[in-house]
Coordinates of C-alpha atoms and ligand atoms in Angstrom, one line a residue:
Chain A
X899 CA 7.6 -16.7 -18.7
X900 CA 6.3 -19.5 -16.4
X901 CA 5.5 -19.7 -13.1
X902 CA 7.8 -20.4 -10.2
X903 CA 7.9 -24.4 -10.0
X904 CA 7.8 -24.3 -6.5
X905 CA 4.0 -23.2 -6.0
X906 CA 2.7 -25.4 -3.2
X907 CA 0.0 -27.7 -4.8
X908 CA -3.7 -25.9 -4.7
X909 CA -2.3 -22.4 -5.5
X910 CA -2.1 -23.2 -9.4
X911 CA -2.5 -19.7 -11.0
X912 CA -2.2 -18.2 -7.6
X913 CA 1.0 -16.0 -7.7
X914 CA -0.8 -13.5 -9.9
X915 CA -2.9 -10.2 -9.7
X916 CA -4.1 -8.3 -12.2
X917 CA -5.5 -4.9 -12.5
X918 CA -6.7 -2.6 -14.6
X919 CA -6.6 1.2 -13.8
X920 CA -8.0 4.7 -15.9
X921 CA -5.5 6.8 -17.5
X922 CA -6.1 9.1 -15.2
X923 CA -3.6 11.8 -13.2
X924 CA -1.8 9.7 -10.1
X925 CA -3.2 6.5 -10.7
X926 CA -0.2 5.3 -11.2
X927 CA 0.4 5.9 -7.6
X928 CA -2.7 3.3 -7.1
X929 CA -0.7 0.7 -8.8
X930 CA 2.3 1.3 -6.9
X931 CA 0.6 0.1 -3.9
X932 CA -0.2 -3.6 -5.2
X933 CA 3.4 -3.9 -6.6
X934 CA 4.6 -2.6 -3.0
X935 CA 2.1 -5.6 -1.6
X936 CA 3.5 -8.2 -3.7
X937 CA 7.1 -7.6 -3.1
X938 CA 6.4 -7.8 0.5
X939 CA 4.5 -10.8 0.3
X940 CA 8.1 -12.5 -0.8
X941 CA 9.4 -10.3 1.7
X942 CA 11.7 -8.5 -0.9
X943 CA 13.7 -5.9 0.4
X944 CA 12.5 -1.9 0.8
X945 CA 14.9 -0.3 -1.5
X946 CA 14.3 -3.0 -4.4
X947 CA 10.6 -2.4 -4.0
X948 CA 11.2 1.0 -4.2
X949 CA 13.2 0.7 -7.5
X950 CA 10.0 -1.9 -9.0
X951 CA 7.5 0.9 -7.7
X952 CA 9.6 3.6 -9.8
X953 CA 9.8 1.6 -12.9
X954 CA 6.0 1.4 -12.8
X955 CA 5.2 4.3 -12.2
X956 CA 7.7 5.5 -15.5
X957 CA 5.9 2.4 -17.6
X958 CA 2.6 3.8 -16.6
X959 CA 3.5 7.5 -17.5
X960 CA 4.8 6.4 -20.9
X961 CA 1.3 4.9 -21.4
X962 CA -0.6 7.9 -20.2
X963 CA 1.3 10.4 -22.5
X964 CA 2.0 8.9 -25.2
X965 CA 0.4 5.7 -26.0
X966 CA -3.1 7.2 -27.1
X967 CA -5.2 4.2 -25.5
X968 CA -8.2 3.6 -27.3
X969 CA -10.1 2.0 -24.4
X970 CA -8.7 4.8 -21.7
X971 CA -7.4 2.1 -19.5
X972 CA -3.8 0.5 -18.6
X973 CA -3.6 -3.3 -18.0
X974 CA -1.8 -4.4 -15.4
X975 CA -0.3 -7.4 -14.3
X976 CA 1.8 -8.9 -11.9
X977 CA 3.5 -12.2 -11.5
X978 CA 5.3 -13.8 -8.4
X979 CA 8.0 -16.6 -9.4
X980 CA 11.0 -18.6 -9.0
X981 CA 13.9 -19.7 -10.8
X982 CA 14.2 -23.1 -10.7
X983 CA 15.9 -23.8 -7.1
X984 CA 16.7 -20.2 -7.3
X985 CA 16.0 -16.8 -6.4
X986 CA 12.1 -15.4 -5.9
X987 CA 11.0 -13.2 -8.5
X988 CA 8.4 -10.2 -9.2
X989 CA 7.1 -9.1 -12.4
X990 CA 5.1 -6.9 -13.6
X991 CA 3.7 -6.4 -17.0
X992 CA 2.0 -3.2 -17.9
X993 CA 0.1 -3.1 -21.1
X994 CA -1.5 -0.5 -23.2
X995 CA -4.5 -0.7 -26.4
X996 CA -2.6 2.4 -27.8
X997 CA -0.4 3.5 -30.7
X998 CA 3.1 1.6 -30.4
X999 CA 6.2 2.6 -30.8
X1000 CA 10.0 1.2 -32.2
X1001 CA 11.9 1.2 -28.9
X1002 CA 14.5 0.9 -30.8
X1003 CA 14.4 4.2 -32.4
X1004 CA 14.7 5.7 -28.8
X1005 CA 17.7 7.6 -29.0
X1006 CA 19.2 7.0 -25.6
X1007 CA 19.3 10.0 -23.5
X1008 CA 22.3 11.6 -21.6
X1009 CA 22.0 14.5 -19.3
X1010 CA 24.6 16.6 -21.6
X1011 CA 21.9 16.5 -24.3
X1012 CA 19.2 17.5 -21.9
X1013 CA 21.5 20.6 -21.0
X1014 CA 22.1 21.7 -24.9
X1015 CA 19.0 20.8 -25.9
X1016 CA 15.7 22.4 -24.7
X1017 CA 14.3 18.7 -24.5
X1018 CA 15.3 17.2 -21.0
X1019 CA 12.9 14.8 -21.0
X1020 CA 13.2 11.0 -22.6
X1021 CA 14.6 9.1 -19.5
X1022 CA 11.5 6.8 -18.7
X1023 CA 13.0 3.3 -20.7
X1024 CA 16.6 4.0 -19.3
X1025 CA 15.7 4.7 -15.8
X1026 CA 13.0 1.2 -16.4
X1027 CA 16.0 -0.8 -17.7
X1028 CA 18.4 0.6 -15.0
X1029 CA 16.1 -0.6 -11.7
X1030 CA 15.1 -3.6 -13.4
X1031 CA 16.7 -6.8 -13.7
X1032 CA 14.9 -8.3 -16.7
X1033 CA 13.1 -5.7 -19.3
X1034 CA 10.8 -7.0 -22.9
X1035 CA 8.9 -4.4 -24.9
X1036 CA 7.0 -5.8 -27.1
X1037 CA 5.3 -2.8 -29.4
X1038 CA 3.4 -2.9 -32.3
X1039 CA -0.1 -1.5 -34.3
X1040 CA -2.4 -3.5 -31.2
X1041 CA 0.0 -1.4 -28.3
X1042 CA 2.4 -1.5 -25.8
X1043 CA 3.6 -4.5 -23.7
X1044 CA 6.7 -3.7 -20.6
X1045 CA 7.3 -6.7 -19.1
X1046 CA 9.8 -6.7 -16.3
X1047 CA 11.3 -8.7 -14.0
X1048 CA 13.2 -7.9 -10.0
X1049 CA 14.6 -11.0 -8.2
X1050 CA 14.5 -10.8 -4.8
Chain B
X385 CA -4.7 14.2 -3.3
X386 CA -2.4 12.7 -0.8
X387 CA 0.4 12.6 -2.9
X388 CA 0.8 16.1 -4.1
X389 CA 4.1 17.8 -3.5
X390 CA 4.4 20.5 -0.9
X391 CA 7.4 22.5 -1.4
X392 CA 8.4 24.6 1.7
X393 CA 11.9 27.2 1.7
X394 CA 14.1 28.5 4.8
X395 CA 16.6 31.3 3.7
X396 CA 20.2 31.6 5.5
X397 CA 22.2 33.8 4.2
X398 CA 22.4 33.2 0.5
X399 CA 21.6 29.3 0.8
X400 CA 18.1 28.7 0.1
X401 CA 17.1 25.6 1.7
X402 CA 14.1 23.6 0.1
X403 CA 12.4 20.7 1.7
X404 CA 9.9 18.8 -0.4
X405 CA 7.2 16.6 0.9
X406 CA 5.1 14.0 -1.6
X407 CA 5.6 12.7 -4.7
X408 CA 7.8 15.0 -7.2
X409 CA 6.3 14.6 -10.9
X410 CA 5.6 17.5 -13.1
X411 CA 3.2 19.2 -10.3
X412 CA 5.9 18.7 -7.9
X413 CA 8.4 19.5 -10.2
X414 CA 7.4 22.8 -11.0
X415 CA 6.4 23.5 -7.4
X416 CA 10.1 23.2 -6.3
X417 CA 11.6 25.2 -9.8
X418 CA 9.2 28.3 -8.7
X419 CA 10.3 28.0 -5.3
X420 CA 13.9 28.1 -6.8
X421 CA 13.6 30.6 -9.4
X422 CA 12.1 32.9 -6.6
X423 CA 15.0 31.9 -4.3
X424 CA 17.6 32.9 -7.2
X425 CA 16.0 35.7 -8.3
X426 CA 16.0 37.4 -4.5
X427 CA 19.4 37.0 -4.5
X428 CA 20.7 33.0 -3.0
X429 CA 23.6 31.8 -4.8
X430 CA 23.4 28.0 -3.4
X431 CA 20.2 25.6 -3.1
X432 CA 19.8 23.1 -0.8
X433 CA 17.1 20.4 -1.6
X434 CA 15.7 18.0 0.9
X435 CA 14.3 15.1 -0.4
X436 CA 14.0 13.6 3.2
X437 CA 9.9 13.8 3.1
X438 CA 9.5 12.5 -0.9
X439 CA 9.3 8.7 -1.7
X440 CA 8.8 8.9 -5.2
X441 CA 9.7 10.6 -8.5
X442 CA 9.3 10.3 -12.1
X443 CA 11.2 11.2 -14.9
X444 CA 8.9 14.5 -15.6
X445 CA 9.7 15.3 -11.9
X446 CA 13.4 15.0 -12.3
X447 CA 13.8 16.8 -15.7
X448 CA 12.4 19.9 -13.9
X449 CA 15.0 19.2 -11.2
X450 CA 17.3 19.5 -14.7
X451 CA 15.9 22.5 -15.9
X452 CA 16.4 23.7 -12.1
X453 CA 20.0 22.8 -12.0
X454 CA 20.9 24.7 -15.2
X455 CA 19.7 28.0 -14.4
X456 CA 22.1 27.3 -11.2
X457 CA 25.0 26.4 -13.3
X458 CA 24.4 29.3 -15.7
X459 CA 24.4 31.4 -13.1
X460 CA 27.9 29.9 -11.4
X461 CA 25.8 28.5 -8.3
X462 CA 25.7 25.4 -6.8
X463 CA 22.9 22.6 -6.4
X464 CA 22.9 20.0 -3.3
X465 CA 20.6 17.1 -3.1
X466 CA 20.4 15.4 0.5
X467 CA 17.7 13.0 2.0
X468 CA 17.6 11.1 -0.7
X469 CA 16.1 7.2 -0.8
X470 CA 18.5 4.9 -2.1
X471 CA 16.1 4.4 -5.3
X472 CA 16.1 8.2 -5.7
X473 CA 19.6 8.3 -5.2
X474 CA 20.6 5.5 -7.5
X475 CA 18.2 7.4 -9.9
X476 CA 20.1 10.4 -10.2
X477 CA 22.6 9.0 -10.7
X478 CA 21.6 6.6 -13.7
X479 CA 20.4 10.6 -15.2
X480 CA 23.6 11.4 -14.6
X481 CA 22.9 14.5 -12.2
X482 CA 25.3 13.0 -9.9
X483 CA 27.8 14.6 -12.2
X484 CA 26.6 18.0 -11.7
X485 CA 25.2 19.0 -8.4
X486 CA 26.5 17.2 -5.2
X487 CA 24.4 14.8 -3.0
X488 CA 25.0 14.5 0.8
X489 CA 23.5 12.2 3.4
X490 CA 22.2 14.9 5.2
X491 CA 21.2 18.4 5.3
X492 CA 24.1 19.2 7.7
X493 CA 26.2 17.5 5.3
X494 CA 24.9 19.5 2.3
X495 CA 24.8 23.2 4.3
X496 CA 28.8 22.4 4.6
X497 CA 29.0 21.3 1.3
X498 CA 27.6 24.5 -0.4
X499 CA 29.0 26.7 2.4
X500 CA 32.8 25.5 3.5
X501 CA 33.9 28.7 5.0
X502 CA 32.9 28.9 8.9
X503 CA 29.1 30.4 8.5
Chain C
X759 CA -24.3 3.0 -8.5
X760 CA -23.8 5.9 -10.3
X761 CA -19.8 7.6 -11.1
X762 CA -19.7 10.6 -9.0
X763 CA -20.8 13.9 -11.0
X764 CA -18.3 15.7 -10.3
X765 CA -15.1 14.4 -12.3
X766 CA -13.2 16.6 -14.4
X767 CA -13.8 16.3 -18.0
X768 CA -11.3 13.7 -19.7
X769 CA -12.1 11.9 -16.7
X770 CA -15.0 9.7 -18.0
X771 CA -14.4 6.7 -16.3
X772 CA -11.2 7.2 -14.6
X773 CA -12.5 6.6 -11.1
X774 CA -12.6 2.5 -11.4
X775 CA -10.1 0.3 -10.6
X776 CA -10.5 -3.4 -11.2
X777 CA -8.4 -6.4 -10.2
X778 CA -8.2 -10.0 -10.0
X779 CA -6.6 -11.8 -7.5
X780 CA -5.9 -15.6 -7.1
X781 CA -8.0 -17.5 -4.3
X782 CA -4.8 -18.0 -2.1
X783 CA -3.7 -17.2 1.9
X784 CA -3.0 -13.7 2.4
X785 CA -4.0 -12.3 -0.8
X786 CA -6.6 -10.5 0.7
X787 CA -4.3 -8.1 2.4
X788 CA -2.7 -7.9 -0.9
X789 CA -6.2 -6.7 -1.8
X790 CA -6.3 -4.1 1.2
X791 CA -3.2 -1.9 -0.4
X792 CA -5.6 -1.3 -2.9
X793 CA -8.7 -0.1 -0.8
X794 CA -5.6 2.0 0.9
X795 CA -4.0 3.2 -2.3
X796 CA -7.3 4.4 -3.5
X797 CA -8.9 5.9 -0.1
X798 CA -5.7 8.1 0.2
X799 CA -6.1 9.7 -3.1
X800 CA -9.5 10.9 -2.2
X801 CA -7.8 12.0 1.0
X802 CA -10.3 10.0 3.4
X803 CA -9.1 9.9 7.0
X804 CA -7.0 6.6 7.9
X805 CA -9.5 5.2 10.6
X806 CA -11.8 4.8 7.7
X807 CA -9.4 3.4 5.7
X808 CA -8.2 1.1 8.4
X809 CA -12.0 -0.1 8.2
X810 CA -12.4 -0.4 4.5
X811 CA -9.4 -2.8 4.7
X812 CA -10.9 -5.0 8.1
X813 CA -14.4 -5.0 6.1
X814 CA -12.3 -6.5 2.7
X815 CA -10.7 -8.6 4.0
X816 CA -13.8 -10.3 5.5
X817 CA -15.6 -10.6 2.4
X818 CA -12.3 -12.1 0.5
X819 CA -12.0 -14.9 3.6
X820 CA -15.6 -15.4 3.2
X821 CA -15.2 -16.1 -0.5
X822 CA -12.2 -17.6 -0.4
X823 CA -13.5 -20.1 2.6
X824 CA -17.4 -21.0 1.5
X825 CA -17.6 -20.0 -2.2
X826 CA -16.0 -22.8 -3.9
X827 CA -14.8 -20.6 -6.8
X828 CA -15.0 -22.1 -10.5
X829 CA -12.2 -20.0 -11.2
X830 CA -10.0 -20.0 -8.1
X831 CA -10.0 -16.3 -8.1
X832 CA -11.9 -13.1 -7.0
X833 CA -12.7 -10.1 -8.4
X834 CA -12.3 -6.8 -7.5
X835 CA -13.9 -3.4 -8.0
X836 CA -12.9 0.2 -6.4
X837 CA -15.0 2.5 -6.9
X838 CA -14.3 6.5 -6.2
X839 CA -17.8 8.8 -6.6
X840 CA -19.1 11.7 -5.1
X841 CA -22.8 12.0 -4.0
X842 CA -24.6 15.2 -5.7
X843 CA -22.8 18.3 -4.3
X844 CA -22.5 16.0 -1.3
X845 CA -19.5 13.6 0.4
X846 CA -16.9 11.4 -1.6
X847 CA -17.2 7.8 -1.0
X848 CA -15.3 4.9 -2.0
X849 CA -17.2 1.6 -3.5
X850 CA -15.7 -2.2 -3.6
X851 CA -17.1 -4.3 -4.9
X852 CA -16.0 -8.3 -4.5
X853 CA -17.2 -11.1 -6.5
X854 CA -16.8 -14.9 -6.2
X855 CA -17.9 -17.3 -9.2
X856 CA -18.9 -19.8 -6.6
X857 CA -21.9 -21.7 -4.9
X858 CA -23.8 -18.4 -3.2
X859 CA -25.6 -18.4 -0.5
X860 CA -28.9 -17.1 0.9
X861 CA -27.5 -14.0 2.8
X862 CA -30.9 -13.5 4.3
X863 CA -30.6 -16.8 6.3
X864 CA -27.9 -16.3 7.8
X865 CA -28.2 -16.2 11.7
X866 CA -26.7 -13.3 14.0
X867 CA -24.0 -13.9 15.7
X868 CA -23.4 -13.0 19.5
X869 CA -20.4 -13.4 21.9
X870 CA -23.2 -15.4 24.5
X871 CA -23.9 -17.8 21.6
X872 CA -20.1 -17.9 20.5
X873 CA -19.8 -19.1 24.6
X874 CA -22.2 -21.1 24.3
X875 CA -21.5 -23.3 21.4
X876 CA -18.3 -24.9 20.0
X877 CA -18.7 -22.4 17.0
X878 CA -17.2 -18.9 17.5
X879 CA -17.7 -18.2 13.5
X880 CA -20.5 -16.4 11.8
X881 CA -19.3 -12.7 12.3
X882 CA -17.6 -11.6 8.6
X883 CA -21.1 -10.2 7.8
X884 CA -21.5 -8.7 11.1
X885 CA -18.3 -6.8 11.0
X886 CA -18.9 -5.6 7.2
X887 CA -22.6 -4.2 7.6
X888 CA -21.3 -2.6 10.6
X889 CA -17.9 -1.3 9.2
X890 CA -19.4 0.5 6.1
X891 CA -21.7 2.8 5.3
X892 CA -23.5 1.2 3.0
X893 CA -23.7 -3.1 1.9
X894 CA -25.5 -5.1 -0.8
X895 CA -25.1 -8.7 -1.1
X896 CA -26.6 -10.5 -3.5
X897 CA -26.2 -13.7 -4.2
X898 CA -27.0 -16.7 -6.2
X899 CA -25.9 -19.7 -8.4
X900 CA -24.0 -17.6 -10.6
X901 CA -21.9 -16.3 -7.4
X902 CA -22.0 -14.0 -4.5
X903 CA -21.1 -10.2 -4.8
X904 CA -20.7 -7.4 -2.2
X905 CA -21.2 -4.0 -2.9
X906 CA -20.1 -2.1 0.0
X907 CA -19.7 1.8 0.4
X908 CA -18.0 4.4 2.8
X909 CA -18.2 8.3 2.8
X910 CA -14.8 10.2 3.3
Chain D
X1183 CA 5.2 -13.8 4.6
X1184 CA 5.9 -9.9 6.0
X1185 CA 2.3 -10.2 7.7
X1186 CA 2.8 -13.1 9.6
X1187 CA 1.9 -12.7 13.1
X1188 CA 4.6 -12.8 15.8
X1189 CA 3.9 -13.3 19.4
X1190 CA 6.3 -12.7 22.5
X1191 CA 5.5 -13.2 26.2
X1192 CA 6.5 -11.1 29.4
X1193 CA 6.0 -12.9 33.2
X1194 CA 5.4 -10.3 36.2
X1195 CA 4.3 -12.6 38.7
X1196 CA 1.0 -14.1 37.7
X1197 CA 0.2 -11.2 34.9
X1198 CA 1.5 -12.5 31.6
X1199 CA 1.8 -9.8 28.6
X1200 CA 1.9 -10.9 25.0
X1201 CA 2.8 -8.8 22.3
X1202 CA 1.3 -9.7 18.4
X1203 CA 3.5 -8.0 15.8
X1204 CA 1.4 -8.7 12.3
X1205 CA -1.8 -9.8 10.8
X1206 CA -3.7 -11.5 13.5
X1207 CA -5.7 -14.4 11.4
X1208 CA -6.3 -18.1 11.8
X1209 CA -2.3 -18.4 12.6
X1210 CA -1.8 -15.5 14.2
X1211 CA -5.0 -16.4 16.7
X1212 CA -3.6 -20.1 17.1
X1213 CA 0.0 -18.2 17.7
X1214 CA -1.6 -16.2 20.4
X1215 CA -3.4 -19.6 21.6
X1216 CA -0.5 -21.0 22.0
X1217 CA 1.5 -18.7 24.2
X1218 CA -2.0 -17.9 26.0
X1219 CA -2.4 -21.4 27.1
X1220 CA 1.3 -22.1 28.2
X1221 CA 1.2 -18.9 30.6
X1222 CA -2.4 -20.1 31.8
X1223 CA -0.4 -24.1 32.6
X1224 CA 2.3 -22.4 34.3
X1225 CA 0.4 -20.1 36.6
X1226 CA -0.8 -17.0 34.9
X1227 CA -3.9 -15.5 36.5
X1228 CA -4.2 -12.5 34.0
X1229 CA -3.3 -12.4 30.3
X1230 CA -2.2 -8.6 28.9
X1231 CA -2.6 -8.7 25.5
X1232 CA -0.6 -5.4 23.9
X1233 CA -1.7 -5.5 20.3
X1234 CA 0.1 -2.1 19.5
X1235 CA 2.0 -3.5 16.7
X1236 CA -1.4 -5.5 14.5
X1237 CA -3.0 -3.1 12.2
X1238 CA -4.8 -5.9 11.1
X1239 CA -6.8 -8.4 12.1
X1240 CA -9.8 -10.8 10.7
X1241 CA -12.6 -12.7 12.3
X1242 CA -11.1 -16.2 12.5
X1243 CA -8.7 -14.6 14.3
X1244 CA -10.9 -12.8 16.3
X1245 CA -12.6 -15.9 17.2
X1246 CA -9.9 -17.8 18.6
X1247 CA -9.4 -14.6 20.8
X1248 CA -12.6 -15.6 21.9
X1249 CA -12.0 -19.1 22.4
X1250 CA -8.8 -18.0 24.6
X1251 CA -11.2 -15.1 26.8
X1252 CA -13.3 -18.4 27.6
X1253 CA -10.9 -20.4 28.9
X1254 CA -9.6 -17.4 30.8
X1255 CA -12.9 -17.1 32.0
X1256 CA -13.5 -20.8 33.0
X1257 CA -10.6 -20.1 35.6
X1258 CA -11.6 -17.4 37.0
X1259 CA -8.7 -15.1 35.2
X1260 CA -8.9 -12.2 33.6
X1261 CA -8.2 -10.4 29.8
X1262 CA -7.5 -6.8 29.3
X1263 CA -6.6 -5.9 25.5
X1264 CA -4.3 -2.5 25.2
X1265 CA -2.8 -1.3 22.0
X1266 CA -5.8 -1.3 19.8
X1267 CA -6.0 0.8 16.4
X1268 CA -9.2 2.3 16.6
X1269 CA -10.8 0.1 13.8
X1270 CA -9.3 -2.9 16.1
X1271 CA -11.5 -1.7 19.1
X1272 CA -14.2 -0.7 16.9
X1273 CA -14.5 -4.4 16.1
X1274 CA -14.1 -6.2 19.4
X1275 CA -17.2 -3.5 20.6
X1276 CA -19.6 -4.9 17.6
X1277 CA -18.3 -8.3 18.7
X1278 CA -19.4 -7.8 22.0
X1279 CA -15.5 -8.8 23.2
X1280 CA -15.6 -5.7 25.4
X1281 CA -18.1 -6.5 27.7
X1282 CA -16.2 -9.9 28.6
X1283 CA -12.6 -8.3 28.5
X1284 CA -11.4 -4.7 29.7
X1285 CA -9.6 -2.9 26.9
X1286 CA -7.3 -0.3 27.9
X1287 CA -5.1 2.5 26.1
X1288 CA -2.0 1.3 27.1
X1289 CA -0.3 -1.6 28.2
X1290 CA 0.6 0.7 31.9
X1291 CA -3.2 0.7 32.2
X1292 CA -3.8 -2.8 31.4
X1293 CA -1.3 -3.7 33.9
X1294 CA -3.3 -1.3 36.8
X1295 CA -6.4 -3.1 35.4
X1296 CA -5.4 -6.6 36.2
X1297 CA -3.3 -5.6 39.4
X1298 CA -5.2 -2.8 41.2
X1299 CA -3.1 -3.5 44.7
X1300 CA 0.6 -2.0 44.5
X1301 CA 2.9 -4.3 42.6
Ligands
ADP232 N1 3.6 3.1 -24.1 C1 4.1 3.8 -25.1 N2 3.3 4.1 -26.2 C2 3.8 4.8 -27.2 N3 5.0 5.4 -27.3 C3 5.8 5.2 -26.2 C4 5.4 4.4 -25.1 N4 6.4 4.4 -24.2 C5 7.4 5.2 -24.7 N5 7.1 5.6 -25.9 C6 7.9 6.4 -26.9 O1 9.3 6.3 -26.4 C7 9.8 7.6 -26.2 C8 10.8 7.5 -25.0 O2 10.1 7.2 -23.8 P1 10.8 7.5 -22.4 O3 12.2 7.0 -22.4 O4 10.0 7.0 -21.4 O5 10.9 9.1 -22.4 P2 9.8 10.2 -22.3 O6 8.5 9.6 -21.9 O7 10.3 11.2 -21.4 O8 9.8 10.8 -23.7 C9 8.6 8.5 -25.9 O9 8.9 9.8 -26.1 C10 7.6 7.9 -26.8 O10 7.8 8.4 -28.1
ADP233 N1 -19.0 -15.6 -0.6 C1 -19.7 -16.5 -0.1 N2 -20.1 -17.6 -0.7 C2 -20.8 -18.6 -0.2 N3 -21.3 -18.5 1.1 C3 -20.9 -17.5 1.9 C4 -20.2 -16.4 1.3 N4 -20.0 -15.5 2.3 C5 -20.7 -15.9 3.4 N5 -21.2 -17.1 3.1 C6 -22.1 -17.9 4.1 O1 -22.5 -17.0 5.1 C7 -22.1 -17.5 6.4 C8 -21.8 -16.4 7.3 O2 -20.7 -15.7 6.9 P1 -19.8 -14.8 7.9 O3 -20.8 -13.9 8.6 O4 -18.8 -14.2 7.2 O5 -19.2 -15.8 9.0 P2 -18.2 -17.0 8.8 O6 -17.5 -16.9 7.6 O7 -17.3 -16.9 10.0 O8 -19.0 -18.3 8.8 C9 -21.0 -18.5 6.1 O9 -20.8 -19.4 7.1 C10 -21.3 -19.0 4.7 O10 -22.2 -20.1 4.9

């Protein structure tokens, strides 16, 4: 996706961060805190903060439990854009070195299922696609790529 | 950690009240279904959780909360949700637990819910 | 600088967090949610925190004023140790791909000098030696980086 | 930008109180500058600055403080800071801002500071 046209000149390249943080116990928390930065940066409202910050922390938790990462590490990155004379935008793209997977074998969940079945789980991509206004996985053999998008 | 969940319980009659404070994933989760289980098990028939101190779930968190509100349901009780951020709320309802247990605005709101006779 | 000794097992690793951010106005408190993010999950008190941030941000102006950065960004590294059954700190680290400097020349500043002349500058050092526990600068044609420390 | 410094100004005779809200750096200083000098033009003896609602500040910023405590001091005027986070008074001590300007807990005390005669 490319950056917002309206950049003033010098900041080329400047409306992103990236990070990198350890698969490790609540450091998904950490990267909460640099999305929650960003969005006020553009000034975007609490509540859709609050649904990016949510959506992160489920795309980091899929990559913590199941993704396998070979190097240990998530990849993080986030953009700040805008449409062309439009709205402000914030992405983030969280990537993982692990295993893959076919998101499009995910058998979408429903609470009734969680009730018969004994698995309740399987609510990270929906609850990802729900808060968010853009979502891309990209998946395959190198890992996992969530890309995702909230306009201010 | 700074985040981890405390869970804390006030008893009135047979509505068990829980307040959470910190982040509910599976840590948190479990916190607040052996707080509940206890709760059921001494006897309260309705359960009253206050978000009001918790910023931010995850999915792991909030299948707990499922696992919570089934043992309620087979047991013909009732779940109430109140204090909830608009994410959280919006949430819950994407899961669908909307459907099942009742959210109020507040805990007033929810004690009435679960409790409409004159206490 | 060592990784504290005392992280679980499965944890090799898991106590850095790195990030990149774009030479640009006000991402340096950008930068600060970080140093926050990571100081609360150790638990260390807010005033510390609070100084943490004021001591980041000065080294991210200074680069971001005097480094003339080949790659119009900076780089960051968070750090979370413990000393030898001793206290927890938290480590950042910022480099700058730019010009360095010769840190040991650098005059101290006063207020009666800042009176004095037309130049009130000259205290981002000042205020980071004095702000953390422990500071290395070194610094050279390759760059500047500060390593700067605080104990919970 | 969220952190974008706002300043406001309140007259009580020749006392003039400004209040930053947000990051006080090179345009939050020249902000403060600003609304220092006007109240200095129109009378002002004494500047309050109430700083209760920066949690951050950075050393350009802090030097055009420095730059305004001179010219308050080239008239013969005074400077009390109030409102400081303890990091924030931490700093204007290492600076050396303290021993040119009172600071004081609150903006009540500033105000006694400046004015020591009943109002
Ligand atoms: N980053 C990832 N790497 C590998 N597999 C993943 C990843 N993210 C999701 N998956 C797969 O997709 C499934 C559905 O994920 P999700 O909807 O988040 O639910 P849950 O994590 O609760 O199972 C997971 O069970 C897992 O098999
Ligand atoms: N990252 C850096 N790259 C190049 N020069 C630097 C860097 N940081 C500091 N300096 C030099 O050290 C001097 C003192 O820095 P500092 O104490 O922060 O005060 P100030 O930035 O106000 O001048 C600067 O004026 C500059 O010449």
């Amino acid at each position: 996706m490319s950056q917002g046209g309206s950049a003033p000149p010098g900041l080329a390249g400047a409306r992103e961060v990236s990070m990198t943080i350890p698969v490790a116990p609540e450091m998904e928390i950490v990267a909460t805190a640099q999305a929650a930065a960003l969005g006020e940066y553009i000034a975007m409202a609490r509540d859709k903060i609050d649904e990016v910050k949510l959506a992160l922390v489920e795309a980091c938790i899929n990559a913590f439990e199941h993704a396998d990462c070979r190097d240990e590490q998530l990849h993080l990155t986030f953009r700040l854009g805008r449409e062309p004379k439009g709205r402000e935008w914030l992405e983030v793209e969280v990537l993982d070195k692990g295993r893959g997977f076919d998101s499009s074998r995910v058998e979408p969940p429903s609470i009734e299922k969680s009730f018969a079945g004994h698995r309740k789980r399987g609510w990270g991509l929906q609850i990802i696609r729900s808060l968010m206004d853009e979502v891309e996985i990209t998946s395959g053999g190198g890992g996992t790529r969530i890309l995702m998008r909230k306009y201010k | 950690m700074s985040e981890a969940c405390k869970v804390s319980a006030e008893r009135r009659g047979d509505v068990a009240i829980l307040r959470t404070d910190g982040y509910i994933n599976n840590q948190g989760g479990e916190e607040i279904a052996r707080e509940a289980y206890a709760q059921l098990e001494s006897g309260a028939r309705a359960l009253v959780l206050n978000l009001e101190k918790t910023r931010i779930v995850n999915s792991i968190g909030i299948s707990i909360l499922i696992e919570v509100l089934e043992k309620v349901m087979d047991r013909k009780g009732m779940l109430a949700f109140c204090g909830l951020t608009p994410t959280i709320d919006k949430t819950f309802r994407i899961m669908g637990l909307a459907q099942y247990a009742e959210i109020y605005p507040t805990q007033e709101d929810a004690l009435r819910g679960v409790n409409p006779q004159p206490a």
